[in-house]
Coordinates of C-alpha atoms in Angstrom, one line a residue:
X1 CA -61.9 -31.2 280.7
X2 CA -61.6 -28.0 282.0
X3 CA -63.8 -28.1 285.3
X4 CA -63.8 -24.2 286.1
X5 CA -66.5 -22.0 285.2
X6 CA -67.0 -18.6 285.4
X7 CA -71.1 -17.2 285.8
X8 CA -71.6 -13.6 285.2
X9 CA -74.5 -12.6 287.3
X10 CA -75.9 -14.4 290.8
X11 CA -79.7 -14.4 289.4
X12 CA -82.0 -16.6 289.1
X13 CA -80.3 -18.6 286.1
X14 CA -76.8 -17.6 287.5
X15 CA -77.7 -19.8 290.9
X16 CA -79.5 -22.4 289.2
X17 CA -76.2 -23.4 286.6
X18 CA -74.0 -22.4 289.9
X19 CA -75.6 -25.3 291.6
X20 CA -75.7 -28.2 289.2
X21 CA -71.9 -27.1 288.1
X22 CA -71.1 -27.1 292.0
X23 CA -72.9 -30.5 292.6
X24 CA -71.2 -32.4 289.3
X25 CA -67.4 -31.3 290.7
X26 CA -67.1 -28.0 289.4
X27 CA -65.4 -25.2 290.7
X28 CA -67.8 -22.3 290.4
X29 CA -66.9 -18.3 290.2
X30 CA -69.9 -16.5 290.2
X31 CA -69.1 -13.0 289.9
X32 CA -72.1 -10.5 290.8
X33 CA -72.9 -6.8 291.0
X34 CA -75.0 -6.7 293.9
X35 CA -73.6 -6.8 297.5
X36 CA -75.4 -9.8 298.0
X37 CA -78.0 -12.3 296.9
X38 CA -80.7 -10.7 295.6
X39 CA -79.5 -7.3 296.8
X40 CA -79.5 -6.0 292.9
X41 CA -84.1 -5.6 292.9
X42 CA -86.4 -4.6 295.7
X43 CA -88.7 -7.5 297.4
X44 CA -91.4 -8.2 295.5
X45 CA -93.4 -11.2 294.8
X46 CA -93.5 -12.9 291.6
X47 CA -95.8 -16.2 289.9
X48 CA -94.8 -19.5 288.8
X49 CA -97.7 -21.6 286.8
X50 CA -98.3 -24.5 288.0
X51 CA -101.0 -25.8 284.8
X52 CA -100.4 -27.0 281.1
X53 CA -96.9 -27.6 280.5
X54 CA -95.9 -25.6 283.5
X55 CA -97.4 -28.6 285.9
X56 CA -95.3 -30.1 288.5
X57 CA -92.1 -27.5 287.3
X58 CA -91.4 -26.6 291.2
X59 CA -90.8 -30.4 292.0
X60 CA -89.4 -31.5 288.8
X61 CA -86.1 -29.3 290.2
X62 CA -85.8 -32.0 292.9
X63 CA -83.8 -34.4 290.4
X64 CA -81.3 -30.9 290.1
X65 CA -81.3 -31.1 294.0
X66 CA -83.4 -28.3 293.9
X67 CA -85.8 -27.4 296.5
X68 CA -88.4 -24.8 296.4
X69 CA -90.4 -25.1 299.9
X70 CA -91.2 -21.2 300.4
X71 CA -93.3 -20.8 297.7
X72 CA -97.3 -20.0 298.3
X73 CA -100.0 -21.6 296.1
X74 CA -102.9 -20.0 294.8
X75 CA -105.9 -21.8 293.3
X76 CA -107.7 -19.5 291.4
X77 CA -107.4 -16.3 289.0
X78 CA -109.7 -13.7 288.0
X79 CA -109.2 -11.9 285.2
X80 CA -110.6 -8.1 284.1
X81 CA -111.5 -6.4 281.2
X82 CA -112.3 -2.8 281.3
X83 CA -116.0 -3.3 280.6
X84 CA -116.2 -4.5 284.2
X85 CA -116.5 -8.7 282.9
X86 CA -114.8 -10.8 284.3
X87 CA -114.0 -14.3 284.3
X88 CA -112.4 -17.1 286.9
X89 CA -110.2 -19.8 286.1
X90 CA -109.7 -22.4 288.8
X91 CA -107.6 -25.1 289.8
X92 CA -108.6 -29.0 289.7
X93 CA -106.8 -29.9 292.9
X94 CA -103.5 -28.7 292.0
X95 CA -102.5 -25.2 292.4
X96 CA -102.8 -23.2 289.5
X97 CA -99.9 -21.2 290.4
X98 CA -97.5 -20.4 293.4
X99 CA -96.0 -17.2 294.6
X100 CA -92.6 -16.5 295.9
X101 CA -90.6 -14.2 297.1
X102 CA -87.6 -12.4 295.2
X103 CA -85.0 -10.3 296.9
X104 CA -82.6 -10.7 299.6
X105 CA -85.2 -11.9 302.5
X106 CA -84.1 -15.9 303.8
X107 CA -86.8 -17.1 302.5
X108 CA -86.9 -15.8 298.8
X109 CA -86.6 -17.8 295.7
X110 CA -83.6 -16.3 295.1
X111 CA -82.0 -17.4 298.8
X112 CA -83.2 -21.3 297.9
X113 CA -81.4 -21.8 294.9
X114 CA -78.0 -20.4 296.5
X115 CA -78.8 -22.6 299.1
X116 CA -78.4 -25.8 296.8
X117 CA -75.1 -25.0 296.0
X118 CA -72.5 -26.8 296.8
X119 CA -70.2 -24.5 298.8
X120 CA -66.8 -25.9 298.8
X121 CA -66.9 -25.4 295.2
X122 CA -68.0 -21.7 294.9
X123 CA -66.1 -18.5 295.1
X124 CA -68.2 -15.8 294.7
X125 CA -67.7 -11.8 294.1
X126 CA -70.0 -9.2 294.9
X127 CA -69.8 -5.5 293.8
X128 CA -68.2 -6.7 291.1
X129 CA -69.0 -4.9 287.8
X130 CA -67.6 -7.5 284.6
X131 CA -67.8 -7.3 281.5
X132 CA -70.7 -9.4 280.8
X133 CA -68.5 -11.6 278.3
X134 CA -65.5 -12.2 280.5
X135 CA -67.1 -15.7 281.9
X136 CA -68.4 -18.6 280.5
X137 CA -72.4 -17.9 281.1
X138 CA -73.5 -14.7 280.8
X139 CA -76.5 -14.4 283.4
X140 CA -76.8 -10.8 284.0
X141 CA -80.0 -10.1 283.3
X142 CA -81.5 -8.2 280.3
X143 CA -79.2 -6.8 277.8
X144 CA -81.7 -5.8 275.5
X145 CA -84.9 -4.4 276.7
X146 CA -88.7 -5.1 275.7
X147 CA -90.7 -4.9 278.5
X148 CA -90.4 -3.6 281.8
X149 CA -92.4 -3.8 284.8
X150 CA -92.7 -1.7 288.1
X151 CA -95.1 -2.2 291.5
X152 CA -95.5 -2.1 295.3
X153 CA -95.6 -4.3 298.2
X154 CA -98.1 -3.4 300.4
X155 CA -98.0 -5.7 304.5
X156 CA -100.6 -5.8 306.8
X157 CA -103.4 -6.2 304.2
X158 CA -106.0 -8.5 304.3
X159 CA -106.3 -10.7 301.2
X160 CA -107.6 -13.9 300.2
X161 CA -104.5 -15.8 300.0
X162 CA -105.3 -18.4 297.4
X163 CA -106.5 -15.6 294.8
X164 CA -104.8 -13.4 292.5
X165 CA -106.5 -11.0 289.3
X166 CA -105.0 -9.4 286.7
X167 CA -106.2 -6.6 284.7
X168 CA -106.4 -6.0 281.3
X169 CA -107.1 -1.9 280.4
X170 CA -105.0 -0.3 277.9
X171 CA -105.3 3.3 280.4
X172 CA -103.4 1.9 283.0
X173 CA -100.9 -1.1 281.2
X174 CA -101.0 -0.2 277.4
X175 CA -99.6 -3.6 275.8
X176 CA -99.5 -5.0 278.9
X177 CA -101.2 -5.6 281.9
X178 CA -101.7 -5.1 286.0
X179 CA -102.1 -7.8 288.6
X180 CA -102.3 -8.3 292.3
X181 CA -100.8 -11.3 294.2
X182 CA -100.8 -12.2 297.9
X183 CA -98.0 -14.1 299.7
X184 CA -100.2 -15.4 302.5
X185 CA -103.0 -13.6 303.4
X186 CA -100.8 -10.0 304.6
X187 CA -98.6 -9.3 302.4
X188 CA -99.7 -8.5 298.4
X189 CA -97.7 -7.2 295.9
X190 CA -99.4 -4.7 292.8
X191 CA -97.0 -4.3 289.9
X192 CA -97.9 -3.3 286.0
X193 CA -96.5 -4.8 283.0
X194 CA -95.9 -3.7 279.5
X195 CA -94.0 -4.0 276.1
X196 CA -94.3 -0.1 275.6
X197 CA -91.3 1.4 277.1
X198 CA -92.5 5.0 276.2
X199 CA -95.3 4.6 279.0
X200 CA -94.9 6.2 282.6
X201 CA -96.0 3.0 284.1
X202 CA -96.0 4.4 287.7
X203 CA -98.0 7.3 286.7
X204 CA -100.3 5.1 285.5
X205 CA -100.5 2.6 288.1
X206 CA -100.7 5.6 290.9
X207 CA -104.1 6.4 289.0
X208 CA -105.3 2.6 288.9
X209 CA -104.4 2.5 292.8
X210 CA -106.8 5.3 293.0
X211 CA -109.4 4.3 291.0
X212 CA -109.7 0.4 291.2
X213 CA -112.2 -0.8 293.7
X214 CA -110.8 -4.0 294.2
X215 CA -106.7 -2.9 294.4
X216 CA -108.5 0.2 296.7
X217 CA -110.3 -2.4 299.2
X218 CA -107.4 -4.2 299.3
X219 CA -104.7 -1.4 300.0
X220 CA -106.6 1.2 301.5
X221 CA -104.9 2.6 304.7
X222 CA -101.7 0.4 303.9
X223 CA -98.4 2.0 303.4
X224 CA -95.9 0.8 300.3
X225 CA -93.8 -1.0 302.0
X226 CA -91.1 -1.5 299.1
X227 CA -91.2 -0.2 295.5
X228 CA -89.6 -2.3 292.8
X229 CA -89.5 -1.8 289.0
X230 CA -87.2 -3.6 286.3
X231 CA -87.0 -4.4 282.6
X232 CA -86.7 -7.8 280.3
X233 CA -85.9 -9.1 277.5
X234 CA -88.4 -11.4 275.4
X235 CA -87.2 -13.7 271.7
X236 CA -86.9 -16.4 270.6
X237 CA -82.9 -16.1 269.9
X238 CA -81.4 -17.4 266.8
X239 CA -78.4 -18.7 269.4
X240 CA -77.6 -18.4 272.5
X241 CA -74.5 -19.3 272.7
X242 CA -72.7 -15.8 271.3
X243 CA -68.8 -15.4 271.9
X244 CA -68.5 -18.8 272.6
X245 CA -70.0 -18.1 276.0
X246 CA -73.5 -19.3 277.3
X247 CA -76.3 -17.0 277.6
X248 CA -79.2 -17.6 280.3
X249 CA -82.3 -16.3 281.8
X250 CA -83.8 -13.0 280.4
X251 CA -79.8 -12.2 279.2
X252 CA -80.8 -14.7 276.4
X253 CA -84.2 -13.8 276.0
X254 CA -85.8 -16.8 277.7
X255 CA -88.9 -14.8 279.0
X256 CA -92.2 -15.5 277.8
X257 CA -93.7 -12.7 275.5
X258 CA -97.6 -12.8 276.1
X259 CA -97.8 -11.7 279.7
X260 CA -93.7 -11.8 280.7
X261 CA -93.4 -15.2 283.2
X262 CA -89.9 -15.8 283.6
X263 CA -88.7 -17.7 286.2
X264 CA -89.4 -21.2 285.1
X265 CA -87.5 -20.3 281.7
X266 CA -84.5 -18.5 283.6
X267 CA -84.0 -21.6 286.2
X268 CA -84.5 -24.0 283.1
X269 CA -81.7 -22.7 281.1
X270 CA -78.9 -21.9 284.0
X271 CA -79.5 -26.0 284.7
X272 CA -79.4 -26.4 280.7
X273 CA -76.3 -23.9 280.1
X274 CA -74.5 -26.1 283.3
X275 CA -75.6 -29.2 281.3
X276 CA -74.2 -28.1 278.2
X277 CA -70.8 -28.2 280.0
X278 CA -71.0 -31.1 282.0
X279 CA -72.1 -33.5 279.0
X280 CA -70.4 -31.8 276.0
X281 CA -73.8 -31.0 274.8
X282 CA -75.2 -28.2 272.4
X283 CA -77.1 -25.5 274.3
X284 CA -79.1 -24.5 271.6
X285 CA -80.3 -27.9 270.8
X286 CA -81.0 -28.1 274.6
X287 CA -83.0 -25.6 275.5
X288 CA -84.9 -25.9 272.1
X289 CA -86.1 -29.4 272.9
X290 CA -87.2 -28.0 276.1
X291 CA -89.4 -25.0 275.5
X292 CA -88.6 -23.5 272.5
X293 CA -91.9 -24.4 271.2
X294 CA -93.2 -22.5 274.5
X295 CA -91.4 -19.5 273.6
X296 CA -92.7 -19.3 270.3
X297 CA -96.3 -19.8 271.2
X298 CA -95.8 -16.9 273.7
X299 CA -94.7 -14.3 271.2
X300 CA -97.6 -15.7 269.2
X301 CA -99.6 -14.5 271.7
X302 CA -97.8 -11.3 272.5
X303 CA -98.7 -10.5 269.1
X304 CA -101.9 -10.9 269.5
X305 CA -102.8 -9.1 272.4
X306 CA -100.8 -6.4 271.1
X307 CA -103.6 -6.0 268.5
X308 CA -106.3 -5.5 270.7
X309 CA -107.8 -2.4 272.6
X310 CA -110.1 -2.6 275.3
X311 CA -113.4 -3.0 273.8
X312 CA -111.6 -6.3 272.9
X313 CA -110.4 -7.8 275.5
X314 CA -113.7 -9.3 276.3
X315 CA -113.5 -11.8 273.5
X316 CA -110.4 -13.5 275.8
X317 CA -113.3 -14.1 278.8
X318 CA -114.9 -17.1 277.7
X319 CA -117.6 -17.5 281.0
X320 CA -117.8 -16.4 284.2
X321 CA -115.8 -19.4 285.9
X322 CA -113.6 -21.7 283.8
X323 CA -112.1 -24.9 285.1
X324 CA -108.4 -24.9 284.4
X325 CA -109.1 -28.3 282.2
X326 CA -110.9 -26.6 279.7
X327 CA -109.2 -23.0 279.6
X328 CA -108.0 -21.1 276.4
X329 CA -105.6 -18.8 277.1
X330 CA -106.6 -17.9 273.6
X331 CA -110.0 -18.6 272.9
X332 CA -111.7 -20.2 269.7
X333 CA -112.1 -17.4 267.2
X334 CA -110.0 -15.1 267.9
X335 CA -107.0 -17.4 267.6
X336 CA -107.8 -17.9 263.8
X337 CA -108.0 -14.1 263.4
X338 CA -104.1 -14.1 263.7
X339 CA -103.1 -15.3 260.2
X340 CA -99.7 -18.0 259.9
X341 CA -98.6 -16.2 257.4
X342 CA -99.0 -12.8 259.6
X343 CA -97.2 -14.1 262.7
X344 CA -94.2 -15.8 260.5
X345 CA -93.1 -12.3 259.4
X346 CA -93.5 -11.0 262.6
X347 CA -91.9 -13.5 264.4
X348 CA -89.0 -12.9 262.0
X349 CA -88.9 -9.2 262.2
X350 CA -88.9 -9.7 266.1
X351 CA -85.9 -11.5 265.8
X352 CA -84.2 -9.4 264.1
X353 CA -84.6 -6.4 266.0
X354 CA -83.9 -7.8 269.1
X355 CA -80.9 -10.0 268.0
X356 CA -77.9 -10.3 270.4
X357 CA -75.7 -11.2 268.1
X358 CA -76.0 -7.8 266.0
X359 CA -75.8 -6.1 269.5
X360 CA -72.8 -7.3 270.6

């Protein structure tokens, strides 16, 4: 067996197959475009669920020798619709989510999983722009783009730091959305989402900034302290293994459509893609068995909310506080709206729009 590998890209999935490779013998070349770690997107904060099928993911990477200790948890969200209702969902003693930092800082996400790396078995490059096909896994990031997302870090605020919200308006996130999440109780981060790519998302989320009450309380005399902004890449892929080489993380697609988490999904299949190798396995059959039902049900419901417009959005608030047990992310009654047959040739035509393999 041939126990080099080369990883394109030093992101999230790019670390995570770097370090179970590193840690099962391999010599690692991890070849990156950024000057460092993190160097290639601004600091910002990002979620991890921590409910459903998502419960326990953070300490489930200990058994990858994985460990995620800067991460913040938060045990409730609120969630807006336009007409001013809103509704909580709270935790049941576990966190509902956690919050960590991306970026270069020590402590970022993106810092720990380099950190489980086994060193003597890693060469690394940086400023290095590759062809993404000229290693083994291809973890650069998106190569086709569906959604992007831009926002602000704001320090020095004062913020309930077990509390997030997200906002549902079509005027400020058309097909998307806009939330707010602390990292402690002083630092926040404000970004929008959304699948329409035509949309001058900053524009729109200056003009929420100004108008919100609850983004203004929270932000008001508080200078940006760092801007970041990005795209993804959402499908269910037909294969993701193209080329012969590996594809991870949001350069496969592995992003989940309704409201664009990633990070579970991008760790997930750097570990699988490093598997694959390892064991003389099928990556497709991997990751499939471990959340390609998950990825489905998320463009189910990207295709969904896509449908509705904000006198709508009300239907997806079910009370005013919701324990986690009994939350719907998609409520009785509306689900059924959404026809099989509807989402199967969707689902289809989604594929093939966004395929890789006709791209490349």
């Amino acid at each position: 067996m041939n126990k080099r590998t080369v990883i394109v890209g030093a992101g999230l999935s790019g670390l995570a197959a770097a370090s179970w490779l590193s840690n099962n013998g391999f010599q690692v070349k991890l070849i990156e475009r950024g000057a460092g770690i993190g160097h290639c997107r601004g600091e910002d904060l990002q979620i991890i669920r921590n409910y459903g099928k998502d419960a326990g993911f953070c300490d489930s990477l200990k058994d990858y020798k994985i460990d995620i200790g800067h991460r913040h948890p938060i045990s409730r969200i609120i969630k807006h619709a336009p007409s001013g209702k809103s509704m909580s969902v709270v935790g049941g003693g576990e966190p509902l989510f956690y919050v960590v930092r991306r970026g270069g800082s020590e402590d970022s996400l993106d810092n720990q999983l380099f950190d489980s790396i086994h060193k003597p078995n890693l060469s690394i490059e940086f400023n290095s722009n590759v062809d993404a096909l000229s290693g083994d896994i291809v973890a650069t990031g998106p190569l086709l783009r569906n959604v992007s997302g831009l926002g602000y870090t704001f320090e020095g605020v004062d913020a309930n730091p077990e509390e997030i919200h997200l906002f549902m308006d079509n005027n400020y996130a058309p097909d998307g959305y806009i939330y707010i999440a602390p990292f402690g109780g002083r630092t926040l981060s404000v970004g929008a989402v959304s699948f329409d790519l035509a949309v001058e998302l900053k524009v729109l989320l200056d003009r929420f900034l100004e108008s919100n009450a609850i983004a203004g309380k929270l932000t008001e005399g508080r200078s940006k302290k760092e801007v970041f902004s990005g795209y993804g890449y959402c499908n269910y892929p037909k294969t993701a293994r193209i080329k012969g080489k590996l594809f991870t993380g949001a350069a496969g697609g592995f992003v989940e459509a309704s409201r664009g988490f990633g990070i579970k999904y991008s760790i997930l299949s750097g570990l699988l893609a490093a598997r694959s190798i390892i064991e003389r396995k099928d990556f497709d059959s991997l990751w499939t068995a471990e959340f390609g039902e998950e990825l489905e049900t998320g463009l189910y419901r990207r295709f969904l909310l896509s449908k509705l417009d904000n006198s709508q959005y009300d239907k997806l608030l079910m009370s005013e506080e919701v324990p986690v047990a009994k939350y719907k992310k998609i409520p009785p009654g509306l689900a059924e709206s959404y026809k099989e047959k509807a989402f199967t040739a969707e689902f289809r035509a989604w594929q093939e729009r966004y395929s890789l393999e006709k791209t490349l």
